[in-house]
Tab-separated table of C-alpha atoms in Angstrom:
chain	number	residue	atom	x	y	z
T	1	UNK	CA	0.000	0.000	0.000
T	2	UNK	CA	1.254	3.488	-0.856
T	3	UNK	CA	2.058	5.921	1.920
T	4	UNK	CA	0.249	9.234	1.879
T	5	UNK	CA	2.275	10.767	4.721
T	6	UNK	CA	5.475	9.688	6.377
T	7	UNK	CA	7.127	11.674	9.172
T	8	UNK	CA	10.457	10.421	10.503
T	9	UNK	CA	12.116	11.847	13.602
T	10	UNK	CA	10.450	15.197	12.996
T	11	UNK	CA	11.290	17.883	15.547
T	12	UNK	CA	10.219	21.510	15.687
T	13	UNK	CA	11.244	23.615	18.681
T	14	UNK	CA	10.188	27.164	19.512
T	15	UNK	CA	11.863	29.831	21.638
T	16	UNK	CA	8.822	29.687	23.929
T	17	UNK	CA	9.980	26.246	25.031
T	18	UNK	CA	7.333	24.276	23.106
T	19	UNK	CA	8.799	21.320	21.289
T	20	UNK	CA	7.041	19.127	18.770
T	21	UNK	CA	8.456	15.642	18.410
T	22	UNK	CA	10.193	13.495	17.771
T	23	UNK	CA	7.301	12.477	15.566
T	24	UNK	CA	7.290	9.209	13.704
T	25	UNK	CA	4.061	8.740	11.823
T	26	UNK	CA	3.054	6.745	8.798
T	27	UNK	CA	-0.332	7.235	7.189
T	28	UNK	CA	-1.225	4.915	4.332
T	29	UNK	CA	-3.372	6.052	1.413
T	30	UNK	CA	-7.081	5.433	1.624
T	31	UNK	CA	-7.705	6.130	5.298
T	32	UNK	CA	-9.166	8.877	7.463
T	33	UNK	CA	-6.835	9.761	10.279
T	34	UNK	CA	-8.092	11.749	13.236
T	35	UNK	CA	-5.654	13.966	15.047
T	36	UNK	CA	-6.775	14.743	18.574
T	37	UNK	CA	-5.320	16.637	21.501
T	38	UNK	CA	-6.054	19.648	23.671
T	39	UNK	CA	-5.367	23.255	22.640
T	40	UNK	CA	-1.668	23.886	22.226
T	41	UNK	CA	-0.870	20.154	22.067
T	42	UNK	CA	0.888	20.548	18.712
T	43	UNK	CA	-1.800	19.523	16.218
T	44	UNK	CA	-1.628	22.712	14.176
T	45	UNK	CA	2.173	22.762	14.404
T	46	UNK	CA	2.224	19.245	12.997
T	47	UNK	CA	-0.117	20.244	10.165
T	48	UNK	CA	1.912	23.365	9.412
T	49	UNK	CA	5.073	21.240	9.309
T	50	UNK	CA	3.465	18.889	6.808
T	51	UNK	CA	2.494	21.820	4.615
T	52	UNK	CA	5.910	23.452	4.954
T	53	UNK	CA	4.314	26.569	6.402
T	54	UNK	CA	6.884	26.201	9.184
T	55	UNK	CA	10.327	24.640	8.759
T	56	UNK	CA	11.155	21.561	10.758
T	57	UNK	CA	14.422	21.556	12.719
T	58	UNK	CA	15.100	17.888	12.239
T	59	UNK	CA	13.806	14.813	10.453
T	60	UNK	CA	12.145	14.131	7.141
T	61	UNK	CA	8.617	14.455	5.843
T	62	UNK	CA	7.474	12.607	2.772
T	63	UNK	CA	4.082	13.094	1.172
T	64	UNK	CA	3.000	10.737	-1.612
T	65	UNK	CA	6.471	9.204	-1.077
T	66	UNK	CA	8.209	12.423	-2.133
T	67	UNK	CA	10.199	14.908	-0.065
T	68	UNK	CA	7.808	17.629	1.069
T	69	UNK	CA	10.280	20.446	0.454
T	70	UNK	CA	11.997	19.331	-2.744
T	71	UNK	CA	8.737	18.436	-4.479
T	72	UNK	CA	6.619	21.015	-2.662
T	73	UNK	CA	4.805	22.489	-5.626
T	74	UNK	CA	4.036	19.145	-7.240
T	75	UNK	CA	2.800	17.696	-3.961
T	76	UNK	CA	0.583	20.680	-3.194
T	77	UNK	CA	-1.253	20.265	-6.491
T	78	UNK	CA	-2.718	17.130	-4.900
T	79	UNK	CA	-3.469	18.474	-1.445
T	80	UNK	CA	-6.674	20.192	-0.382
T	81	UNK	CA	-6.479	22.252	2.768
T	82	UNK	CA	-8.958	23.625	5.276
T	83	UNK	CA	-7.179	25.440	8.076
T	84	UNK	CA	-8.563	27.018	11.193
T	85	UNK	CA	-9.070	30.810	10.855
T	86	UNK	CA	-7.129	31.317	7.668
T	87	UNK	CA	-8.553	31.662	4.187
T	88	UNK	CA	-8.986	34.226	1.440
T	89	UNK	CA	-9.500	37.853	2.513
T	90	UNK	CA	-13.110	38.539	3.444
T	91	UNK	CA	-13.676	41.068	0.669
T	92	UNK	CA	-13.677	38.340	-1.971
T	93	UNK	CA	-16.636	36.391	-3.325
T	94	UNK	CA	-16.818	32.685	-4.280
T	95	UNK	CA	-16.934	33.723	-7.945
T	96	UNK	CA	-13.675	35.660	-7.530
T	97	UNK	CA	-12.121	32.757	-5.642
T	98	UNK	CA	-12.935	30.520	-8.603
T	99	UNK	CA	-11.298	32.995	-10.970
T	100	UNK	CA	-8.182	33.100	-8.767
T	101	UNK	CA	-7.904	29.369	-8.136
T	102	UNK	CA	-8.245	28.333	-11.758
T	103	UNK	CA	-4.960	30.165	-12.355
T	104	UNK	CA	-3.295	28.530	-9.359
T	105	UNK	CA	-4.222	24.827	-9.654
T	106	UNK	CA	-3.661	23.139	-12.993
T	107	UNK	CA	-6.483	20.711	-12.196
T	108	UNK	CA	-8.994	23.269	-10.876
T	109	UNK	CA	-12.483	22.145	-11.859
T	110	UNK	CA	-14.799	25.124	-11.917
T	111	UNK	CA	-17.877	23.058	-12.761
T	112	UNK	CA	-17.223	20.957	-9.705
T	113	UNK	CA	-16.648	24.082	-7.592
T	114	UNK	CA	-19.894	25.750	-8.680
T	115	UNK	CA	-21.748	22.469	-8.176
T	116	UNK	CA	-20.489	22.373	-4.587
T	117	UNK	CA	-21.579	25.980	-4.072
T	118	UNK	CA	-25.007	25.061	-5.388
T	119	UNK	CA	-25.223	21.954	-3.204
T	120	UNK	CA	-24.206	24.044	-0.195
T	121	UNK	CA	-26.680	26.805	-1.157
T	122	UNK	CA	-23.901	29.387	-1.327
T	123	UNK	CA	-24.371	32.555	-3.367
T	124	UNK	CA	-21.560	33.108	-5.855
T	125	UNK	CA	-21.554	36.897	-5.552
T	126	UNK	CA	-21.718	37.194	-1.786
T	127	UNK	CA	-18.613	38.505	-0.047
T	128	UNK	CA	-17.090	36.132	2.512
T	129	UNK	CA	-17.499	38.735	5.257
T	130	UNK	CA	-21.260	38.600	4.790
T	131	UNK	CA	-21.373	34.827	5.209
T	132	UNK	CA	-22.151	32.937	8.405
T	133	UNK	CA	-19.467	30.763	9.970
T	134	UNK	CA	-21.086	27.636	8.553
T	135	UNK	CA	-21.252	29.114	5.053
T	136	UNK	CA	-17.602	30.131	5.207
T	137	UNK	CA	-16.580	26.666	6.275
T	138	UNK	CA	-18.561	25.148	3.422
T	139	UNK	CA	-16.868	27.524	0.999
T	140	UNK	CA	-13.455	26.555	2.398
T	141	UNK	CA	-14.318	22.881	1.955
T	142	UNK	CA	-15.595	23.413	-1.605
T	143	UNK	CA	-12.364	25.294	-2.391
T	144	UNK	CA	-10.286	22.468	-0.913
T	145	UNK	CA	-12.073	19.841	-3.005
T	146	UNK	CA	-12.422	21.574	-6.367
T	147	UNK	CA	-8.999	20.646	-7.719
T	148	UNK	CA	-9.585	16.926	-7.064
T	149	UNK	CA	-6.914	16.455	-4.408
T	150	UNK	CA	-5.727	13.059	-3.221
T	151	UNK	CA	-5.022	14.221	0.304
T	152	UNK	CA	-7.210	16.442	2.444
T	153	UNK	CA	-5.569	18.143	5.402
T	154	UNK	CA	-8.233	19.582	7.668
T	155	UNK	CA	-7.585	21.573	10.817
T	156	UNK	CA	-10.774	21.874	12.876
T	157	UNK	CA	-13.051	21.739	9.804
T	158	UNK	CA	-16.196	21.212	11.855
T	159	UNK	CA	-15.599	23.616	14.736
T	160	UNK	CA	-18.396	26.144	15.141
T	161	UNK	CA	-20.752	24.274	12.820
T	162	UNK	CA	-24.233	23.265	13.880
T	163	UNK	CA	-24.968	19.510	13.995
T	164	UNK	CA	-26.835	19.508	10.672
T	165	UNK	CA	-24.027	21.188	8.750
T	166	UNK	CA	-21.460	19.066	10.593
T	167	UNK	CA	-23.175	15.919	9.405
T	168	UNK	CA	-23.349	17.239	5.845
T	169	UNK	CA	-19.633	17.960	5.961
T	170	UNK	CA	-18.769	14.558	7.432
T	171	UNK	CA	-20.820	12.865	4.688
T	172	UNK	CA	-18.827	14.823	2.156
T	173	UNK	CA	-15.587	13.520	3.629
T	174	UNK	CA	-16.958	9.985	3.519
T	175	UNK	CA	-17.788	10.488	-0.177
T	176	UNK	CA	-14.276	11.783	-0.785
T	177	UNK	CA	-12.664	8.746	0.835
T	178	UNK	CA	-14.524	6.341	-1.456
T	179	UNK	CA	-11.659	6.636	-3.945
T	180	UNK	CA	-9.039	4.190	-2.751
T	181	UNK	CA	-6.075	6.553	-3.143
T	182	UNK	CA	-7.766	9.377	-1.207
T	183	UNK	CA	-6.624	10.167	2.311
T	184	UNK	CA	-7.816	12.573	5.016
T	185	UNK	CA	-5.917	13.932	7.988
T	186	UNK	CA	-8.485	15.510	10.242
T	187	UNK	CA	-7.622	17.471	13.367
T	188	UNK	CA	-10.455	18.227	15.756
T	189	UNK	CA	-11.588	18.794	19.299
T	190	UNK	CA	-14.927	17.192	18.515
T	191	UNK	CA	-13.879	13.615	19.063
T	192	UNK	CA	-17.377	12.284	18.388
T	193	UNK	CA	-16.896	13.241	14.718
T	194	UNK	CA	-13.896	10.940	14.555
T	195	UNK	CA	-15.768	8.093	16.209
T	196	UNK	CA	-18.031	8.158	13.161
T	197	UNK	CA	-15.546	8.462	10.363
T	198	UNK	CA	-11.889	7.921	11.363
T	199	UNK	CA	-9.954	4.735	10.658
T	200	UNK	CA	-6.917	5.698	12.692
T	201	UNK	CA	-6.479	7.995	15.686
T	202	UNK	CA	-3.374	9.944	16.557
T	203	UNK	CA	-3.453	11.494	20.011
T	204	UNK	CA	-0.921	14.224	20.547
T	205	UNK	CA	-0.106	15.895	23.852
T	206	UNK	CA	2.583	18.471	24.658
T	207	UNK	CA	4.142	17.863	21.255
T	208	UNK	CA	4.419	14.120	21.677
T	209	UNK	CA	2.346	11.272	20.333
T	210	UNK	CA	0.609	9.394	23.124
T	211	UNK	CA	-1.469	7.120	20.923
T	212	UNK	CA	-1.430	6.056	17.311
T	213	UNK	CA	-3.904	3.249	16.823
T	214	UNK	CA	-6.841	2.145	14.747
T	215	UNK	CA	-10.172	3.580	15.914
T	216	UNK	CA	-11.841	0.177	16.123
T	217	UNK	CA	-9.036	-1.195	18.230
T	218	UNK	CA	-9.196	1.791	20.581
T	219	UNK	CA	-12.953	1.825	21.004
T	220	UNK	CA	-13.106	-1.937	21.289
T	221	UNK	CA	-10.354	-2.448	23.834
T	222	UNK	CA	-10.230	0.686	25.991
T	223	UNK	CA	-12.591	0.956	28.912
T	224	UNK	CA	-13.333	2.794	32.139
T	225	UNK	CA	-13.311	0.737	35.299
T	226	UNK	CA	-15.292	2.249	38.145
T	227	UNK	CA	-14.973	1.311	41.788
T	228	UNK	CA	-15.624	2.880	45.188
T	229	UNK	CA	-12.812	5.014	46.567
T	230	UNK	CA	-12.091	2.587	49.396
T	231	UNK	CA	-11.435	-0.200	46.879
T	232	UNK	CA	-8.992	1.837	44.806
T	233	UNK	CA	-5.953	0.082	46.212
T	234	UNK	CA	-7.264	-3.287	45.134
T	235	UNK	CA	-6.776	-2.370	41.454
T	236	UNK	CA	-3.505	-3.719	40.139
T	237	UNK	CA	-1.292	-0.962	38.650
T	238	UNK	CA	-0.594	-3.177	35.638
T	239	UNK	CA	-4.278	-3.140	34.712
T	240	UNK	CA	-4.711	0.565	34.024
T	241	UNK	CA	-2.827	3.441	32.427
T	242	UNK	CA	-4.423	6.394	34.245
T	243	UNK	CA	-6.973	7.064	36.938
T	244	UNK	CA	-9.226	9.823	38.260
T	245	UNK	CA	-10.523	10.191	41.793
T	246	UNK	CA	-14.057	11.497	42.069
T	247	UNK	CA	-15.934	12.398	45.262
T	248	UNK	CA	-17.259	8.893	45.950
T	249	UNK	CA	-15.564	6.666	43.420
T	250	UNK	CA	-12.492	6.235	41.292
T	251	UNK	CA	-12.239	5.634	37.550
T	252	UNK	CA	-9.437	3.815	35.785
T	253	UNK	CA	-8.641	3.897	32.095
T	254	UNK	CA	-7.884	0.356	31.027
T	255	UNK	CA	-6.541	-0.887	27.725
T	256	UNK	CA	-8.130	-4.333	27.745
T	257	UNK	CA	-11.592	-3.886	29.130
T	258	UNK	CA	-12.818	-7.454	28.668
T	259	UNK	CA	-9.898	-8.986	30.514
T	260	UNK	CA	-10.197	-6.361	33.256
T	261	UNK	CA	-13.931	-7.018	33.614
T	262	UNK	CA	-13.235	-10.716	34.085
T	263	UNK	CA	-10.675	-9.945	36.739
T	264	UNK	CA	-12.753	-7.437	38.687
T	265	UNK	CA	-16.214	-8.934	38.520
T	266	UNK	CA	-17.607	-6.648	41.231
T	267	UNK	CA	-16.709	-3.486	39.320
T	268	UNK	CA	-18.216	-1.944	36.231
T	269	UNK	CA	-16.098	-1.574	33.106
T	270	UNK	CA	-17.718	0.642	30.467
T	271	UNK	CA	-16.386	1.150	26.936
T	272	UNK	CA	-14.299	4.340	26.723
T	273	UNK	CA	-15.043	7.020	24.156
T	274	UNK	CA	-12.239	8.953	22.456
T	275	UNK	CA	-13.091	11.872	24.703
T	276	UNK	CA	-12.727	9.674	27.807
T	277	UNK	CA	-9.354	8.445	26.602
T	278	UNK	CA	-8.219	12.002	25.873
T	279	UNK	CA	-9.404	13.376	29.222
T	280	UNK	CA	-7.874	10.528	31.236
T	281	UNK	CA	-4.539	10.776	29.482
T	282	UNK	CA	-4.366	14.538	29.972
T	283	UNK	CA	-6.128	15.144	33.264
T	284	UNK	CA	-5.923	11.749	34.922
T	285	UNK	CA	-3.088	10.543	37.127
T	286	UNK	CA	-0.864	8.409	34.999
T	287	UNK	CA	1.012	5.605	36.630
Z	1	UNK	CA	0.856	34.122	-10.185
Z	2	UNK	CA	-1.866	35.521	-12.403
Z	3	UNK	CA	-4.363	34.196	-9.855
Z	4	UNK	CA	-2.737	36.049	-6.981
Z	5	UNK	CA	-2.488	39.283	-8.966
Z	6	UNK	CA	-6.208	38.936	-9.589
Z	7	UNK	CA	-6.770	38.377	-5.879
Z	8	UNK	CA	-5.160	41.700	-4.966
Z	9	UNK	CA	-6.992	43.569	-7.709
Z	10	UNK	CA	-10.332	41.971	-6.792
Z	11	UNK	CA	-9.812	43.149	-3.226
Z	12	UNK	CA	-9.596	46.712	-4.457
Z	13	UNK	CA	-12.648	46.584	-6.701
Z	14	UNK	CA	-14.787	48.004	-3.904
Z	15	UNK	CA	-12.565	51.081	-3.889
Z	16	UNK	CA	-12.928	52.062	-7.546
Z	17	UNK	CA	-15.652	54.587	-6.832
Z	18	UNK	CA	-13.480	56.306	-4.175
Z	19	UNK	CA	-10.548	56.440	-6.586
Z	20	UNK	CA	-12.826	57.935	-9.230
Z	21	UNK	CA	-14.172	60.528	-6.790
Z	22	UNK	CA	-10.587	61.475	-5.798
Z	23	UNK	CA	-9.559	61.785	-9.445
Z	24	UNK	CA	-12.580	63.999	-10.134
Z	25	UNK	CA	-11.850	66.230	-7.108
Z	26	UNK	CA	-8.203	66.668	-7.995
Z	27	UNK	CA	-9.093	67.046	-11.653
Z	28	UNK	CA	-11.350	69.902	-10.611
Z	29	UNK	CA	-8.556	71.445	-8.496
Z	30	UNK	CA	-6.167	71.231	-11.425
Z	31	UNK	CA	-8.526	73.382	-13.501
Z	32	UNK	CA	-7.100	76.142	-11.376
Z	33	UNK	CA	-3.646	75.408	-12.771
Z	34	UNK	CA	-2.512	73.310	-9.808
Z	35	UNK	CA	-0.219	70.444	-10.710
Z	36	UNK	CA	-0.930	68.531	-7.524
Z	37	UNK	CA	-3.463	66.534	-9.511
Z	38	UNK	CA	-0.730	64.656	-11.359
Z	39	UNK	CA	0.597	63.052	-8.176
Z	40	UNK	CA	-2.567	62.190	-6.348
Z	41	UNK	CA	-4.082	59.241	-8.321
Z	42	UNK	CA	-0.778	57.350	-8.432
Z	43	UNK	CA	-0.154	57.827	-4.714
Z	44	UNK	CA	-3.739	56.944	-3.817
Z	45	UNK	CA	-3.436	53.725	-5.810
Z	46	UNK	CA	-0.157	52.842	-4.077
Z	47	UNK	CA	-1.521	53.556	-0.612
Z	48	UNK	CA	-4.703	51.620	-1.403
Z	49	UNK	CA	-2.619	48.742	-2.609
Z	50	UNK	CA	-0.713	48.700	0.661
Z	51	UNK	CA	-4.070	48.175	2.357
Z	52	UNK	CA	-4.221	44.734	0.659
Z	53	UNK	CA	-1.385	43.718	2.987
Z	54	UNK	CA	-3.559	44.733	5.944
Z	55	UNK	CA	-6.489	42.667	4.665
Z	56	UNK	CA	-4.143	39.730	4.123
Z	57	UNK	CA	-2.787	40.059	7.626
Z	58	UNK	CA	-6.255	40.365	9.163
Z	59	UNK	CA	-7.435	37.171	7.466
Z	60	UNK	CA	-4.128	35.345	8.042
Z	61	UNK	CA	-4.010	34.870	4.290
Z	62	UNK	CA	-0.257	34.202	4.270
Z	63	UNK	CA	-0.697	30.850	5.996
Z	64	UNK	CA	-3.273	29.779	3.442
Z	65	UNK	CA	-1.127	31.118	0.579
Z	66	UNK	CA	1.768	28.947	1.752
Z	67	UNK	CA	-0.386	25.856	1.286
Z	68	UNK	CA	-0.896	26.627	-2.413
Z	69	UNK	CA	1.443	25.339	-5.136
Z	70	UNK	CA	4.401	27.757	-5.467
Z	71	UNK	CA	2.515	29.844	-2.909
Z	72	UNK	CA	5.356	31.728	-1.246
Z	73	UNK	CA	7.160	32.783	-4.395
Z	74	UNK	CA	3.952	33.744	-6.133
Z	75	UNK	CA	2.767	35.894	-3.233
Z	76	UNK	CA	5.870	38.093	-3.443
Z	77	UNK	CA	5.888	38.340	-7.239
Z	78	UNK	CA	2.171	39.037	-7.365
Z	79	UNK	CA	2.429	41.875	-4.835
Z	80	UNK	CA	5.140	43.656	-6.836
Z	81	UNK	CA	3.484	43.116	-10.207
Z	82	UNK	CA	-0.055	43.961	-9.085
Z	83	UNK	CA	1.133	47.252	-7.591
Z	84	UNK	CA	3.090	48.116	-10.743
Z	85	UNK	CA	0.045	47.260	-12.836
Z	86	UNK	CA	-2.153	49.485	-10.698
Z	87	UNK	CA	0.375	52.340	-10.834
Z	88	UNK	CA	0.573	51.873	-14.624
Z	89	UNK	CA	-3.214	52.172	-14.915
Z	90	UNK	CA	-3.207	55.251	-12.657
Z	91	UNK	CA	-0.507	56.895	-14.804
Z	92	UNK	CA	-2.411	56.208	-18.034
Z	93	UNK	CA	-5.647	57.592	-16.530
Z	94	UNK	CA	-3.856	60.662	-15.126
Z	95	UNK	CA	-2.108	61.214	-18.443
Z	96	UNK	CA	-5.390	61.027	-20.337
Z	97	UNK	CA	-7.124	63.412	-17.928
Z	98	UNK	CA	-4.178	65.830	-17.915
Z	99	UNK	CA	-4.291	65.785	-21.722
Z	100	UNK	CA	-8.044	66.505	-21.773
Z	101	UNK	CA	-7.787	69.289	-19.161
Z	102	UNK	CA	-4.751	70.833	-20.915
Z	103	UNK	CA	-6.576	70.758	-24.238
Z	104	UNK	CA	-9.740	72.340	-22.736
Z	105	UNK	CA	-7.705	75.051	-21.043
Z	106	UNK	CA	-5.536	75.482	-24.107
Z	107	UNK	CA	-2.304	75.186	-22.069
Z	108	UNK	CA	-1.273	71.619	-22.932
Z	109	UNK	CA	2.396	71.027	-22.109
Z	110	UNK	CA	3.201	67.389	-22.862
Z	111	UNK	CA	6.820	67.596	-21.662
Z	112	UNK	CA	5.677	69.052	-18.338
Z	113	UNK	CA	3.154	66.205	-17.880
Z	114	UNK	CA	5.865	63.676	-18.776
Z	115	UNK	CA	8.300	65.177	-16.267
Z	116	UNK	CA	5.752	65.239	-13.460
Z	117	UNK	CA	4.472	61.733	-14.034
Z	118	UNK	CA	7.993	60.384	-14.395
Z	119	UNK	CA	8.958	61.989	-11.088
Z	120	UNK	CA	5.812	60.561	-9.553
Z	121	UNK	CA	6.616	57.078	-10.861
Z	122	UNK	CA	10.132	57.306	-9.435
Z	123	UNK	CA	8.818	58.330	-6.010
Z	124	UNK	CA	6.255	55.504	-5.966
Z	125	UNK	CA	8.817	52.889	-6.977
Z	126	UNK	CA	11.212	54.176	-4.318
Z	127	UNK	CA	8.406	53.927	-1.754
Z	128	UNK	CA	7.446	50.427	-2.879
Z	129	UNK	CA	11.070	49.245	-2.973
Z	130	UNK	CA	11.758	50.389	0.578
Z	131	UNK	CA	8.417	49.511	2.083
Z	132	UNK	CA	7.731	46.020	0.738
Z	133	UNK	CA	10.717	44.245	2.290
Z	134	UNK	CA	9.830	45.945	5.596
Z	135	UNK	CA	6.217	44.776	5.342
Z	136	UNK	CA	7.219	41.235	4.414
Z	137	UNK	CA	9.621	41.169	7.339
Z	138	UNK	CA	7.696	42.950	10.086
Z	139	UNK	CA	4.065	43.129	8.913
Z	140	UNK	CA	2.092	46.196	7.845
Z	141	UNK	CA	2.065	48.182	11.085
Z	142	UNK	CA	5.688	47.668	12.016
Z	143	UNK	CA	6.632	48.052	8.346
Z	144	UNK	CA	5.037	51.516	8.288
Z	145	UNK	CA	6.912	52.516	11.438
Z	146	UNK	CA	10.098	51.132	9.872
Z	147	UNK	CA	9.473	53.206	6.766
Z	148	UNK	CA	8.905	56.333	8.828
Z	149	UNK	CA	12.098	55.746	10.826
Z	150	UNK	CA	13.993	54.949	7.620
Z	151	UNK	CA	12.778	58.039	5.755
Z	152	UNK	CA	13.279	60.321	8.753
Z	153	UNK	CA	16.701	58.858	9.590
Z	154	UNK	CA	17.745	58.794	5.935
Z	155	UNK	CA	16.663	62.433	5.514
Z	156	UNK	CA	18.664	63.476	8.558
Z	157	UNK	CA	21.704	61.563	7.363
Z	158	UNK	CA	21.452	63.041	3.874
Z	159	UNK	CA	21.071	66.551	5.289
Z	160	UNK	CA	24.097	66.039	7.499
Z	161	UNK	CA	26.151	64.689	4.587
Z	162	UNK	CA	25.230	67.621	2.338
Z	163	UNK	CA	26.148	70.153	5.029
Z	164	UNK	CA	29.275	68.517	6.356
Z	165	UNK	CA	30.853	66.446	3.633
Z	166	UNK	CA	32.032	67.971	0.418
Z	167	UNK	CA	31.830	65.251	-2.209
Z	168	UNK	CA	34.593	65.434	-4.806
Z	169	UNK	CA	32.231	65.557	-7.781
Z	170	UNK	CA	33.830	66.832	-10.950
Z	171	UNK	CA	31.868	69.149	-13.196
Z	172	UNK	CA	32.189	66.496	-15.923
Z	173	UNK	CA	30.410	63.952	-13.729
Z	174	UNK	CA	27.630	66.405	-12.888
Z	175	UNK	CA	27.282	67.227	-16.585
Z	176	UNK	CA	27.058	63.480	-17.352
Z	177	UNK	CA	24.321	63.047	-14.738
Z	178	UNK	CA	22.376	66.013	-16.095
Z	179	UNK	CA	22.592	64.843	-19.701
Z	180	UNK	CA	21.621	61.245	-18.940
Z	181	UNK	CA	19.155	61.838	-16.133
Z	182	UNK	CA	16.241	59.890	-17.629
Z	183	UNK	CA	18.128	56.656	-18.487
Z	184	UNK	CA	19.920	56.857	-15.127
Z	185	UNK	CA	16.611	57.189	-13.269
Z	186	UNK	CA	15.075	54.352	-15.304
Z	187	UNK	CA	18.055	52.138	-14.465
Z	188	UNK	CA	17.804	53.213	-10.820
Z	189	UNK	CA	14.097	52.255	-10.733
Z	190	UNK	CA	14.777	48.860	-12.297
Z	191	UNK	CA	17.700	48.327	-9.915
Z	192	UNK	CA	15.641	49.317	-6.856
Z	193	UNK	CA	12.820	46.982	-7.844
Z	194	UNK	CA	15.118	44.029	-8.502
Z	195	UNK	CA	17.008	44.490	-5.216
Z	196	UNK	CA	13.797	45.061	-3.263
Z	197	UNK	CA	12.126	42.006	-4.836
Z	198	UNK	CA	15.124	39.789	-4.108
Z	199	UNK	CA	15.198	40.924	-0.460
Z	200	UNK	CA	11.425	40.414	-0.080
Z	201	UNK	CA	11.648	36.996	-1.734
Z	202	UNK	CA	14.484	35.966	0.577
Z	203	UNK	CA	12.519	37.133	3.636
Z	204	UNK	CA	9.233	35.532	2.619
Z	205	UNK	CA	10.672	32.187	1.559
Z	206	UNK	CA	12.234	31.808	5.003
Z	207	UNK	CA	9.349	33.254	6.984
Z	208	UNK	CA	7.337	31.060	9.335
Z	209	UNK	CA	3.684	31.659	10.086
């Protein structure tokens, strides 16, 4: 299988003390990868590194099995991007964006673009500044898709959208991924979106990768064991990776919930959501 | 690059009516014989064009531009070319209006118009050449402050040099400058633009957003 993205020993350090890496990630073609983590965890820095918006200090990045700096222009012809809070200046209209983009991308498909605008009920002559947040996001997505990219890099594409629009957008991504060589890297805070569509989850915290696993594996095996506070000490440290003390009980994040349930028959072990996993690994006490 | 030139020009389309009003006002003033009119449209266009940097900054356009194929290089080229294109249009319009007004008033002096517009072009290119690298490096606000400091400091330095240093310029050299002023200024404009563009390109290609 071809690799869409490959990051090897990637490091990016800032004067502020924040350090991303070392990152070692491989994303094969044909999958949706969800990138999760709290604010300032390094998700956007990772995305900016991939897009060469910031220069990495160390390591190599290959996209479509080509060096991301040496073949930058060629690679970017096949990447569609939706970034958080950055797009065309607000004075422009979708019609003008079409006129601009057809001179930038060799494969820009204006029929496709206008069809998207129609499907999204966007007016071609309306300035971006007069659009609602949802309309802007739809325009950004239409712009990212209209040159038929093979890789979509999306930074918080669903933030601020109402549930109806969010579902529309997620369906669009599922349509996009039907082509076997299409790949999506999707960063979000809304982990429930990823539970619906992601194949692989990368969890990043303080610049480091804490988890890089398939979604099914994560949701199937991770669980939350609950027990009264007084029984906390009876839980074997090898059985959990983090815990939280509440007022009356304690919760443990476990990586093999079925085995743990068999072992502690008096306790409840519920399946863990991505949000649970994220919260436990950030806020919980890790052993 | 054509796409990005279009982007900057599209952003200014909302300002056409203001430019037209300004041209009309200064055209009216020039009926009185004032030559201020010749400078205004070109400078208005340049200052308006600089506002595209502010819009870009406000919408964090640079980050998005860097994700486009050949984005960084095209952004710099497009900014220089779009401004030159706009200045070119302003000069043609001013020239046409000056011609019409001169003809109506029966005091048409083509060489005078040429001199004034050429001087205006030189000033605008000098402004663009100094300001753009500063904007690309420090952003619009800091770039403007940098320009002010540069112009003020440069003016002081030049004044001090003129008053305190006697340059050993021979009369032959001065005569040469006087006789070849136009080609020298044209070469100076081309030189300023090339140097300025190369500096801006160097800054922008290395810049992180």
